[in-house]
mmCIF file of C-alpha atoms and ligand atoms in Angstrom:
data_model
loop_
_atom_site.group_PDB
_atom_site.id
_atom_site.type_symbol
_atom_site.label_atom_id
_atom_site.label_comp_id
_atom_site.label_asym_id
_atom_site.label_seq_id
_atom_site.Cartn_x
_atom_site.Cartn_y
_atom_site.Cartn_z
ATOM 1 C CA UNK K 263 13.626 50.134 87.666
ATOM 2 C CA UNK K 264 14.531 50.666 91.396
ATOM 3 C CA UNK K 265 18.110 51.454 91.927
ATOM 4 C CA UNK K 266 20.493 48.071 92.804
ATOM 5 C CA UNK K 267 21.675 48.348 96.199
ATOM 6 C CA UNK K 268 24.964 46.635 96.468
ATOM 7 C CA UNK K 269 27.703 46.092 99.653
ATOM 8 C CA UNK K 270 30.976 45.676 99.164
ATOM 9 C CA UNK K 271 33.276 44.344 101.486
ATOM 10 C CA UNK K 272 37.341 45.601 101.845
ATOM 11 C CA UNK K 273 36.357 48.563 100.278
ATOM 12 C CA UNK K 274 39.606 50.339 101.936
ATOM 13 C CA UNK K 275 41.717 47.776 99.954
ATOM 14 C CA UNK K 276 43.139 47.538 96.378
ATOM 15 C CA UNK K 277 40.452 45.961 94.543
ATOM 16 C CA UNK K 278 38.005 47.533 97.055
ATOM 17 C CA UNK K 279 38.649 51.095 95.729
ATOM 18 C CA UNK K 280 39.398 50.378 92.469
ATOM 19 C CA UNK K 281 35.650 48.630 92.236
ATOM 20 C CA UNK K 282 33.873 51.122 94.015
ATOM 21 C CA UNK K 283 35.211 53.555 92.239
ATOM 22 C CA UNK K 284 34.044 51.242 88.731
ATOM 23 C CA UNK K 285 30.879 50.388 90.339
ATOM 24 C CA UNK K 286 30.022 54.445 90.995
ATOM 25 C CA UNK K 287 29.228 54.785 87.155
ATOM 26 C CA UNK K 288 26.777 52.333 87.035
ATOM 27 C CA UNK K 289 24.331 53.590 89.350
ATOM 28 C CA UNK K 290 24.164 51.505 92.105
ATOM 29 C CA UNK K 291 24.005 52.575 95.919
ATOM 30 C CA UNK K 292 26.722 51.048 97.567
ATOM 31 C CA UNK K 293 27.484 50.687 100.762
ATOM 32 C CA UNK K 294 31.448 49.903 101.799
ATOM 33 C CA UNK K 295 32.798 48.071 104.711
ATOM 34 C CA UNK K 296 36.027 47.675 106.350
ATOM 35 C CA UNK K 297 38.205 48.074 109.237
ATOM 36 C CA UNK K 298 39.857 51.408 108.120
ATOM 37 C CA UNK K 299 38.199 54.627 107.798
ATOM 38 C CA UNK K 300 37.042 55.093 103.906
ATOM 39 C CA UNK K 301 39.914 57.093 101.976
ATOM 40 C CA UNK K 302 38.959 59.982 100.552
ATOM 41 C CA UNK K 303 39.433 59.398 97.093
ATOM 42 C CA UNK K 304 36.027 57.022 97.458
ATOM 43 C CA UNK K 305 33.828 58.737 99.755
ATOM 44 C CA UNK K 306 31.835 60.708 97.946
ATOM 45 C CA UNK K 307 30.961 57.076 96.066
ATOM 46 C CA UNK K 308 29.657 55.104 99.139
ATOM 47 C CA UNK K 309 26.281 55.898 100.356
ATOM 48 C CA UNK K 310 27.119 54.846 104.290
ATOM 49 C CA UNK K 311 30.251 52.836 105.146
ATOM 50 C CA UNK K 312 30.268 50.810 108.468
ATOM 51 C CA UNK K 313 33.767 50.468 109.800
ATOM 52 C CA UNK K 314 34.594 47.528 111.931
ATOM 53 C CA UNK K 315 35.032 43.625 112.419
ATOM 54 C CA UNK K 316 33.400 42.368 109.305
ATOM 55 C CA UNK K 317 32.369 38.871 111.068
ATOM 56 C CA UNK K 318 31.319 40.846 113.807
ATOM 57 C CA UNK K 319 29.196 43.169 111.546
ATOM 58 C CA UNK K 320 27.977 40.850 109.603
ATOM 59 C CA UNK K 321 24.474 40.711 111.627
ATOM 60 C CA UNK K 322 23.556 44.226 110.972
ATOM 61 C CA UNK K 323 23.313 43.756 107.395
ATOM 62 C CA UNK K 324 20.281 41.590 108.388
ATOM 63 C CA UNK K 325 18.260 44.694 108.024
ATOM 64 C CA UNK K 326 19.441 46.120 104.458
ATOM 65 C CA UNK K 327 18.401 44.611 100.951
ATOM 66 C CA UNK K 328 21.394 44.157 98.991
ATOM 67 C CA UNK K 329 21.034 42.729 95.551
ATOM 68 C CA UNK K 330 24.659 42.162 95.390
ATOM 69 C CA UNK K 331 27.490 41.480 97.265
ATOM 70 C CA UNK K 332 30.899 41.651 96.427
ATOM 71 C CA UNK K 333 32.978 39.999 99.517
ATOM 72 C CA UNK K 334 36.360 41.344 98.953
ATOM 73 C CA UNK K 335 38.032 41.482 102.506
ATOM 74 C CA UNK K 336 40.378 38.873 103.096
ATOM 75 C CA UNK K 337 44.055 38.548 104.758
ATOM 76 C CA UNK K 338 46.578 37.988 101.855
ATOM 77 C CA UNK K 339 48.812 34.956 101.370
ATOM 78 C CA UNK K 340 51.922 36.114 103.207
ATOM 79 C CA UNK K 341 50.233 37.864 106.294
ATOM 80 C CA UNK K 342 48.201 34.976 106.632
ATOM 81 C CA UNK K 343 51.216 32.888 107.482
ATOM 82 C CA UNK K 344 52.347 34.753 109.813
ATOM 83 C CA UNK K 345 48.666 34.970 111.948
ATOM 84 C CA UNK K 346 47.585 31.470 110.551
ATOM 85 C CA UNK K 347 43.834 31.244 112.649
ATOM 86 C CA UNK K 348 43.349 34.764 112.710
ATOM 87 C CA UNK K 349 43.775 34.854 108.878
ATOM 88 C CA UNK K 350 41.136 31.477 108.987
ATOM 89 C CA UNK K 351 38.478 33.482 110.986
ATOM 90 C CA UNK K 352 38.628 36.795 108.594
ATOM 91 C CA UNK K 353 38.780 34.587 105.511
ATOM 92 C CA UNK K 354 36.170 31.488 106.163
ATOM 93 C CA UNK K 355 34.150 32.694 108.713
ATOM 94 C CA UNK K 356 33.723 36.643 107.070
ATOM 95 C CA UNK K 357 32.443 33.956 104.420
ATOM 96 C CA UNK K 358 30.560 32.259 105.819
ATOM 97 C CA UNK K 359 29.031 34.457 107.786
ATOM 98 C CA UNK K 360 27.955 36.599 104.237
ATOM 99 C CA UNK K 361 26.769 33.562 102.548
ATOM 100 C CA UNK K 362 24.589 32.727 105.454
ATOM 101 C CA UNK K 363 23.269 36.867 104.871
ATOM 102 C CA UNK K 364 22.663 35.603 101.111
ATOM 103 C CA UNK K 365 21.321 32.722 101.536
ATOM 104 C CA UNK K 366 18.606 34.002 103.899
ATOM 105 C CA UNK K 367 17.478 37.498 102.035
ATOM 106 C CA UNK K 368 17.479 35.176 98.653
ATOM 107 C CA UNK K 369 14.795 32.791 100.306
ATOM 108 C CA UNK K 370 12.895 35.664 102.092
ATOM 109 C CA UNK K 371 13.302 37.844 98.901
ATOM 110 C CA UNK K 372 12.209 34.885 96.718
ATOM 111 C CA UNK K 373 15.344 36.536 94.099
ATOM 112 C CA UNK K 374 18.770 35.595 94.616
ATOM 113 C CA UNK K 375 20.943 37.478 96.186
ATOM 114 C CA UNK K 376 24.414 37.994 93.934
ATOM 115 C CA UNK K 377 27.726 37.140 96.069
ATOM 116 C CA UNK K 378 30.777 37.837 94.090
ATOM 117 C CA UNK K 379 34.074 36.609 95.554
ATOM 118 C CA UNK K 380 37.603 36.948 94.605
ATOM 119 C CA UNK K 381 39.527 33.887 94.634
ATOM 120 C CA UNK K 382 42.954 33.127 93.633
ATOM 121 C CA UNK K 383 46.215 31.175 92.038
ATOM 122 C CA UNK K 384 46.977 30.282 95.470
ATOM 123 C CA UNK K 385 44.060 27.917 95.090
ATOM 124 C CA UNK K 386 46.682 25.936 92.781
ATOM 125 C CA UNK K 387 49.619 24.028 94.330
ATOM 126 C CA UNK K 388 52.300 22.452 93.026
ATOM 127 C CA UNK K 389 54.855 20.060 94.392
ATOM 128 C CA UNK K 390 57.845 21.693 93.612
ATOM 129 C CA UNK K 391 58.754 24.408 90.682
ATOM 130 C CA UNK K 392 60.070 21.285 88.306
ATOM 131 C CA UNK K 393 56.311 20.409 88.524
ATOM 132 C CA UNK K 394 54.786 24.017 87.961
ATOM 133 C CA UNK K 395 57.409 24.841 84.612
ATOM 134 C CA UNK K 396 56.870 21.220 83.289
ATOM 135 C CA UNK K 397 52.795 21.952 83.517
ATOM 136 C CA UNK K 398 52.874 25.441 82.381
ATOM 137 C CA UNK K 399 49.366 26.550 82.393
ATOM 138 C CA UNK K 400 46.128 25.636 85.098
ATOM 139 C CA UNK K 401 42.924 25.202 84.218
ATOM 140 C CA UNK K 402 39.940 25.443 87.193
ATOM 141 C CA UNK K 403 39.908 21.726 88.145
ATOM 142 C CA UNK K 404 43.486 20.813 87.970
ATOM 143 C CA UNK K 405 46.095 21.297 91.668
ATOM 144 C CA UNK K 406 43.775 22.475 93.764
ATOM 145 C CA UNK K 407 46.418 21.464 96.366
ATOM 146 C CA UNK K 408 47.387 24.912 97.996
ATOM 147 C CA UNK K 409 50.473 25.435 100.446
ATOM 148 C CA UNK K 410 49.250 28.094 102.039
ATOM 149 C CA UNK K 411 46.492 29.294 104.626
ATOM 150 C CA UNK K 412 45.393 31.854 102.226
ATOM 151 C CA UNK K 413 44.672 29.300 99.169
ATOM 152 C CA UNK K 414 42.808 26.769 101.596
ATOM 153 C CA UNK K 415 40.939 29.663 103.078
ATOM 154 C CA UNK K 416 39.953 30.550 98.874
ATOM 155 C CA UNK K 417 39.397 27.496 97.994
ATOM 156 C CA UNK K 418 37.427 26.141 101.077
ATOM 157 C CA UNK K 419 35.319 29.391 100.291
ATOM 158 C CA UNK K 420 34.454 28.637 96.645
ATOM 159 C CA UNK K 421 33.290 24.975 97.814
ATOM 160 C CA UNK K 422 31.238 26.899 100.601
ATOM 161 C CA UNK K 423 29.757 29.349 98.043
ATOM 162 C CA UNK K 424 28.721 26.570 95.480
ATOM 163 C CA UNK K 425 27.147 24.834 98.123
ATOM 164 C CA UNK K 426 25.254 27.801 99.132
ATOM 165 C CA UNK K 427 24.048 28.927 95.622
ATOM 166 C CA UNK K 428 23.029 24.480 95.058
ATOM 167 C CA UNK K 429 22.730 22.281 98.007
ATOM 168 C CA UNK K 430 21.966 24.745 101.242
ATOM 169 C CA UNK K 431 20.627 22.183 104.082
ATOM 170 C CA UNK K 432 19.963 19.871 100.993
ATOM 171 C CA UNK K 433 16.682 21.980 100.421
ATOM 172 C CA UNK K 434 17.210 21.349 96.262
ATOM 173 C CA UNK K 435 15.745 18.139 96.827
ATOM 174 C CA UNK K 436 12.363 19.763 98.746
ATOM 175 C CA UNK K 437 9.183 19.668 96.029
ATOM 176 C CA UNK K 438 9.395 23.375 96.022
ATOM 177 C CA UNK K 439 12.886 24.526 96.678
ATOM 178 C CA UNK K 440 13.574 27.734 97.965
ATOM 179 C CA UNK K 441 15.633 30.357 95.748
ATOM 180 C CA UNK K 442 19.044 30.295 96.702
ATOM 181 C CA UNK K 443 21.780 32.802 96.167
ATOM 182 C CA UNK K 444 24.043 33.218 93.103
ATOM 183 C CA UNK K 445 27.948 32.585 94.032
ATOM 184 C CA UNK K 446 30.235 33.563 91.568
ATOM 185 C CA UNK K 447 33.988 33.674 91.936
ATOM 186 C CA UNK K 448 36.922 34.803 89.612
ATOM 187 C CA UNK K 449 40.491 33.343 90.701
ATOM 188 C CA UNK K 450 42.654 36.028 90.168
ATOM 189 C CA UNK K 451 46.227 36.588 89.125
ATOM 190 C CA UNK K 452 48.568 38.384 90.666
ATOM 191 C CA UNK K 453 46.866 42.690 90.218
ATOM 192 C CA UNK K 454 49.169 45.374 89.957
ATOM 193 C CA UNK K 455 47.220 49.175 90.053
ATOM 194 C CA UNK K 456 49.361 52.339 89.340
ATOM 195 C CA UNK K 457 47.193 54.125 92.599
ATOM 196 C CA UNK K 458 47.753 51.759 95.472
ATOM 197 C CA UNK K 459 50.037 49.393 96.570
ATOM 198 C CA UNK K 460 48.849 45.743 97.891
ATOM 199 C CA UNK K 461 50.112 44.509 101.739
ATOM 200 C CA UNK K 462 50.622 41.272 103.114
ATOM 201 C CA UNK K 463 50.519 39.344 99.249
ATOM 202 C CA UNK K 464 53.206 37.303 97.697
ATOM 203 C CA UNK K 465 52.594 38.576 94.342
ATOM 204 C CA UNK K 466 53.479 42.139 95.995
ATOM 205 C CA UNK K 467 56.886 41.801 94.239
ATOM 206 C CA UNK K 468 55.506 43.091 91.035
ATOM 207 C CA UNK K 469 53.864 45.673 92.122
ATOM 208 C CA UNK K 470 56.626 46.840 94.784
ATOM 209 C CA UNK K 471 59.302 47.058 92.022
ATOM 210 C CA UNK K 472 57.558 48.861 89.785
ATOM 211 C CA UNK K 473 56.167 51.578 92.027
ATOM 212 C CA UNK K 474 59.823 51.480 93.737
ATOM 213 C CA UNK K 475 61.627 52.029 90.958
ATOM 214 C CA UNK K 476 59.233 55.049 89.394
ATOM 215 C CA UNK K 477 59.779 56.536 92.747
ATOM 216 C CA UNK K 478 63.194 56.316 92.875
ATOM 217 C CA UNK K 479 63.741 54.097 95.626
ATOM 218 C CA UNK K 480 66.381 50.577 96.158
ATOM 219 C CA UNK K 481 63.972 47.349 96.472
ATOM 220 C CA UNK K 482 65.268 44.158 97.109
ATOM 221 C CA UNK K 483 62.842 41.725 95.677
ATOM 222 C CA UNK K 484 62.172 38.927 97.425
ATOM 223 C CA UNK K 485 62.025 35.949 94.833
ATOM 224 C CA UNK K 486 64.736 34.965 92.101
ATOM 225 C CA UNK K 487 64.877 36.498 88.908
ATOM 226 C CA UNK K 488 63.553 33.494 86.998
ATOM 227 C CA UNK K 489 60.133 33.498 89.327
ATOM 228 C CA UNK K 490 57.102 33.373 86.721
ATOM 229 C CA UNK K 491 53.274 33.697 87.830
ATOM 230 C CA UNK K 492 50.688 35.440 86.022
ATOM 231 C CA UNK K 493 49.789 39.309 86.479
ATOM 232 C CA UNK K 494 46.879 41.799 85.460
ATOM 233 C CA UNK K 495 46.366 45.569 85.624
ATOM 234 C CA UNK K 496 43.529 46.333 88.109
ATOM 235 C CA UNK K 497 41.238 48.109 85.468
ATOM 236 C CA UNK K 498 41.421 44.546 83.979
ATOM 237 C CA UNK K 499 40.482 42.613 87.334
ATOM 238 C CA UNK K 500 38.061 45.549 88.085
ATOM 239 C CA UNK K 501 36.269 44.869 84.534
ATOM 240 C CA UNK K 502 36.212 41.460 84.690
ATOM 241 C CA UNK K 503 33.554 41.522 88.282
ATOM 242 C CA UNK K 504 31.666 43.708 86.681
ATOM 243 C CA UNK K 505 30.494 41.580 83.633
ATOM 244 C CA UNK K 506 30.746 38.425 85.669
ATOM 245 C CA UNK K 507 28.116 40.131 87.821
ATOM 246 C CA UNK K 508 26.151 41.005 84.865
ATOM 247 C CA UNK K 509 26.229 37.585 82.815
ATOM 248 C CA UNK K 510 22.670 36.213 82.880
ATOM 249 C CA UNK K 511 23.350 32.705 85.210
ATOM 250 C CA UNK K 512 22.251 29.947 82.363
ATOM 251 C CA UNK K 513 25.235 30.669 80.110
ATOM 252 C CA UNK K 514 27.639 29.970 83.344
ATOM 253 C CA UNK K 515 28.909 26.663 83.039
ATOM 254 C CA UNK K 516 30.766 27.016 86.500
ATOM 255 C CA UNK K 517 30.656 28.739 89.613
ATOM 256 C CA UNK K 518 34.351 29.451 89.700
ATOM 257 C CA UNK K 519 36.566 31.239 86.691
ATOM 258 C CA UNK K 520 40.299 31.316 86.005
ATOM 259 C CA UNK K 521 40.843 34.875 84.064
ATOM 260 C CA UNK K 522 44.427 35.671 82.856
ATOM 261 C CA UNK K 523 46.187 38.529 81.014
ATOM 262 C CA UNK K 524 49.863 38.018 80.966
ATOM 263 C CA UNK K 525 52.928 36.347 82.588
ATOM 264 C CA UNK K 526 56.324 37.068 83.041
ATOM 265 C CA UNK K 527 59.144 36.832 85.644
ATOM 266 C CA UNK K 528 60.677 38.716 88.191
ATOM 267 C CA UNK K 529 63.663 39.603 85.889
ATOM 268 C CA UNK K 530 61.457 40.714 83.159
ATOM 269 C CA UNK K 531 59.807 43.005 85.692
ATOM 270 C CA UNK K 532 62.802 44.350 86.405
ATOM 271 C CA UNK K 533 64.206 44.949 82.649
ATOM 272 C CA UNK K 534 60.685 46.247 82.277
ATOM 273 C CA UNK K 535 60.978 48.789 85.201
ATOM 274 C CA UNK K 536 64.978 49.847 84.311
ATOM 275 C CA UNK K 537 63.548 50.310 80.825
ATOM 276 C CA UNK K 538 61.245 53.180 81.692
ATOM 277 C CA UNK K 539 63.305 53.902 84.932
ATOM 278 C CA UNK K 540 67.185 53.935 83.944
ATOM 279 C CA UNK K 541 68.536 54.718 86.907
ATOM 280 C CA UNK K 542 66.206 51.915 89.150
ATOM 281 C CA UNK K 543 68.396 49.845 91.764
ATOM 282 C CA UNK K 544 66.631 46.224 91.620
ATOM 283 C CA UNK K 545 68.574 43.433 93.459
ATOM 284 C CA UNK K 546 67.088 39.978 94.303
ATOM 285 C CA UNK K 547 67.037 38.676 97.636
ATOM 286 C CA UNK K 548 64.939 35.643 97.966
ATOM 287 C CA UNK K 549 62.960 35.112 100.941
ATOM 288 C CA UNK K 550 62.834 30.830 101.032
ATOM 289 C CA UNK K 551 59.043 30.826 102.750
ATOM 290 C CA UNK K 552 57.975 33.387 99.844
ATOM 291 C CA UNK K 553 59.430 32.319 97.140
ATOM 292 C CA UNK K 554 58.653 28.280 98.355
ATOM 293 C CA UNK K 555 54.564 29.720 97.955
ATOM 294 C CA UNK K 556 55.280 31.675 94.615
ATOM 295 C CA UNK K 557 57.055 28.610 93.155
ATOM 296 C CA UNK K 558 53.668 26.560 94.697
ATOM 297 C CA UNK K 559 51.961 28.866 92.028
ATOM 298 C CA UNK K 560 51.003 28.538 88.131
ATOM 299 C CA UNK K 561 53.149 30.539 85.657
ATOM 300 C CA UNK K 562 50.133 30.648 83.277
ATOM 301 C CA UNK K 563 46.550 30.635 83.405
ATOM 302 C CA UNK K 564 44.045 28.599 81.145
ATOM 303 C CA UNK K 565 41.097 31.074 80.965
ATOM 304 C CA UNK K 566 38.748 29.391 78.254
ATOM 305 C CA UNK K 567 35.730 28.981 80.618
ATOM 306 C CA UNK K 568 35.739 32.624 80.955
ATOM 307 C CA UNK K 569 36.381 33.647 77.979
ATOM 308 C CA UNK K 570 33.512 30.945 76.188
ATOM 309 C CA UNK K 571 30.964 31.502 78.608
ATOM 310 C CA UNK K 572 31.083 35.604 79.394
ATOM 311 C CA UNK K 573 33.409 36.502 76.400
ATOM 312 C CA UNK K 574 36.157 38.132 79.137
ATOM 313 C CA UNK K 575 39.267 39.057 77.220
ATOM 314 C CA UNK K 576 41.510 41.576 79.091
ATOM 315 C CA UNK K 577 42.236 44.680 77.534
ATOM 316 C CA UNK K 578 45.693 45.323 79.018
ATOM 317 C CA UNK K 579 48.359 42.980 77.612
ATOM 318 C CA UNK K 580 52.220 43.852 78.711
ATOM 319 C CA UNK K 581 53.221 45.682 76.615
ATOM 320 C CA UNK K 582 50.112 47.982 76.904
ATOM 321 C CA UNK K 583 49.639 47.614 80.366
ATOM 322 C CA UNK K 584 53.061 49.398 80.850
ATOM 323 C CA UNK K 585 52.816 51.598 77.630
ATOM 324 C CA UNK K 586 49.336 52.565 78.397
ATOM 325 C CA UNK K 587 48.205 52.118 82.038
ATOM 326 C CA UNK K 588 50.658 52.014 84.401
ATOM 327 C CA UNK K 589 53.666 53.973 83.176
ATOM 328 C CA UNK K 590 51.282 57.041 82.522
ATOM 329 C CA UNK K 591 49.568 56.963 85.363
ATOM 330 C CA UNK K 592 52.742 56.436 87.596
ATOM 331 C CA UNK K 593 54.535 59.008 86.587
ATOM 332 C CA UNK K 594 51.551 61.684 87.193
ATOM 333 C CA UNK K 595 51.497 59.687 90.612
ATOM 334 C CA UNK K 596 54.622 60.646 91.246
ATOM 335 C CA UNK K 597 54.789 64.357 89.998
ATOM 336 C CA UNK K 598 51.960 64.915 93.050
ATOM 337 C CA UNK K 599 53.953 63.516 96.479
ATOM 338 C CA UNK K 600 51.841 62.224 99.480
ATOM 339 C CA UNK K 601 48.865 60.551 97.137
ATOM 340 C CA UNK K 602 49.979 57.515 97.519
ATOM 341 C CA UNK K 603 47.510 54.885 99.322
ATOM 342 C CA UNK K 604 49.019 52.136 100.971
ATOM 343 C CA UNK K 605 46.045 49.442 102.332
HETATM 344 N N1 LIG T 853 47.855 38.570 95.341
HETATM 345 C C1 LIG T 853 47.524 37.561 96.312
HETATM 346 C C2 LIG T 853 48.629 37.320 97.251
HETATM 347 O O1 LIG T 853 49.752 37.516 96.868
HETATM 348 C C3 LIG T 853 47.187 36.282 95.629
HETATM 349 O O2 LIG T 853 45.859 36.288 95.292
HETATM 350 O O3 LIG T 853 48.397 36.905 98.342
#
C-alpha cells in the first residue's frame, strides 16, 4: 500500500506538534504549515513545511494529493476578541478555503479526501453561570449559542464541513453524485501538554498555573477560584484524532464529537499545583471579559457519541494525568532551562 500523504495545518502550535510528532509513527508523509518557522523538536518529522498565510497558501496545495487533512490553525478564543475580523478570516475563510481543496481532489480523486478539524466548548454558550452549574454537562446538540468570535468561527466551521462532506452545490441529489470529502470534527476541552504552553486561549489558566508554579514563578490567574470547565492532557486530545481519523465512516453517527476526560476548577488547580509545588504563589485576579467567556462554557462534557461509536475513552484521568503525565514530564522540563516552546 502506497504511503498516506497527509497536511497538517498549525503545525508550529500545541496540538500541531504534539500530532505531528503522534502522526510520525504511523508512517505517513506529512507535510506542516504555518506562519512560524517549524521548531526543531519536529523537523526531522515533516517532509516539506510551507511557511506563510495559510488562506493565502491555500492554492498551492492544488498540486499535492493529500489523503488527509488535519486543519488545526486557528486564532484562540481570547486573541480573537481582541482582532475580531482578522480572527474571522484565519478561522472561516482558512476553512473554507481547505474544504473547497477537499472537496475538489475528493471529486477528481473519485476517494474522499479526510478533513479533520478541531472544534471546541466555546461552541457551547450559556446565559449566565446560574445556567451552566444548574445544566452541568453538554451534549453535541444542546447551547450551541457561543459568546465569542472564536466559538461562532468553530461552530460556523463544523456546519461548513458537514455541508461539504453531504450537500456541496446540492450535487447529492445528481443521479450519480460525485464523492465528496469526509469532515470530521472533535470539540475539544480545554488541553494542557507538559512541553508547550498555549497563547491567546481562555482555558490558558490551567495550563499557565501549572507550568508557573513547577517553574517557580507568581501567576495571577485570571478567573475565580470556583471557575469549572473541562480539561485533557494533550497525549489524550492527540489520541483521540488519530482513531477518529481511522474509524471506518458507517459506524459515525455524526460529523461532530464531544470527547471529555476530567473537570475541575481553578482552585482545585491550584491545590493540585501547591500539592506537588509547596512553595507555588497562586493568587486570583479575575479578568471580567475572560472569566464572562469561561463562565459562557460547560463544566462537564457528555461524550457518549464518542465513546459508542469509536470506543474513545481517555487514558489520563486527574489524578493520573498529574501523577503520571504531567508532573513527570514537568519536572524533567524544568531540570533542562531554555526548552520551553511557547506558540
Ligand atoms: N482552549 C481554547 C481557548 O481557550 C478553547 O478551545 O480558546
Amino acid at each position: 500500500m502506497s504511503q498516506k500523504s497527509v497536511l497538517v495545518t498549525g503545525a508550529c502550535g500545541e496540538i500541531g506538534q504534539a500530532l505531528v510528532q503522534g502522526l510520525s509513527k504511523g508512517g505517513y508523509r506529512i507535510v506542516t504549515t504555518d506562519l512560524m518557522p517549524l521548531p526543531e523538536a519536529i523537523k526531522p518529522f515533516s517532509a516539506e513545511h510551507v511557511q506563510g498565510d495559510l488562506v493565502y497558501r491555500v492554492k498551492q496545495f492544488y498540486d499535492y494529493d493529500f489523503d488527509i487533512i488535519f486543519h488545526l490553525a486557528a486564532s484562540l478564543s481570547s486573541k480573537a476578541e481582541i482582532a475580531t475580523e482578522e480572527a474571522h478570516r484565519i478561522n472561516v475563510d482558512g476553512t473554507m478555503q481547505l474544504l473547497m481543496l477537499a472537496a475538489y481532489k475528493s471529486e477528481r480523486r473519485g476517494k474522499a479526501v479526510k478533513f479533520l478539524f478541531p472544534s471546541s466548548i466555546a461552541a457551547y454558550g450559556f446565559a449566565n453561570v446560574e445556567e451552566k452549574r444548574r445544566t452541568g454537562r453538554v451534549k453535541e446538540d444542546d447551547y450551541n449559542t457561543p459568546h465569542t468570535m472564536y466559538g461562532c468561527n468553530k461552530l460556523y466551521c463544523e456546519k461548513l464541513g458537514i455541508y461539504y462532506s453531504n450537500f456541496y452545490a446540492q450535487r447529492h441529489l445528481d443521479p450519480q453524485p460525485p464523492v465528496m470529502c469526509d469532515f470530521r470534527a472533535i470539540r475539544f476541552p480545554g488541553l494542557i501538554s507538559a512541553f508547550t504552553l498555549p497563547s491567546g486561549g481562555t482555558s490558558d489558566y490551567g495550563p499557565e498555573m501549572l507550568h508557573a508554579a513547577a517553574q517557580g514563578r507568581p501567576y495571577a490567574c485570571f478567573v475565580r477560584e470556583d471557575t469549572k470547565i473541562s480539561f485533557m492532557a494533550m497525549p489524550d486530545a492527540i489520541k483521540s484524532i488519530l482513531m477518529l481519523v481511522d474509524v471506518p465512516r458507517e459506524k459515525l453517527t455524526r460529523a461532530v464529537y464531544n470527547i471529555d476526560a476530567f473537570s475541575l476548577t481553578a482552585g482545585e488547580f491550584r491545590q493540585r499545583a501547591l500539592r506537588a509545588f509547596p512553595s507555588a504563589q497562586i493568587t486570583f485576579e479575575p479578568n471580567p471579559r475572560r472569566q464572562g467567556i469561561v463562565d459562557s462554557w460547560p463544566e462537564d462534557i457528555d461524550d457518549t457519541a464518542a465513546r459508542r461509536d469509536w470506543g474513545w475513552k481517555p487514558d489520563y484521568d486527574i489524578d493520573r494525568f498529574f501523577d503520571e503525565y504531567f508532573l513527570p514530564e514537568i519536572r524533567k522540563r524544568y531540570r533542562t532551562p531554555n526548552r520551553m516552546t511557547k506558540e
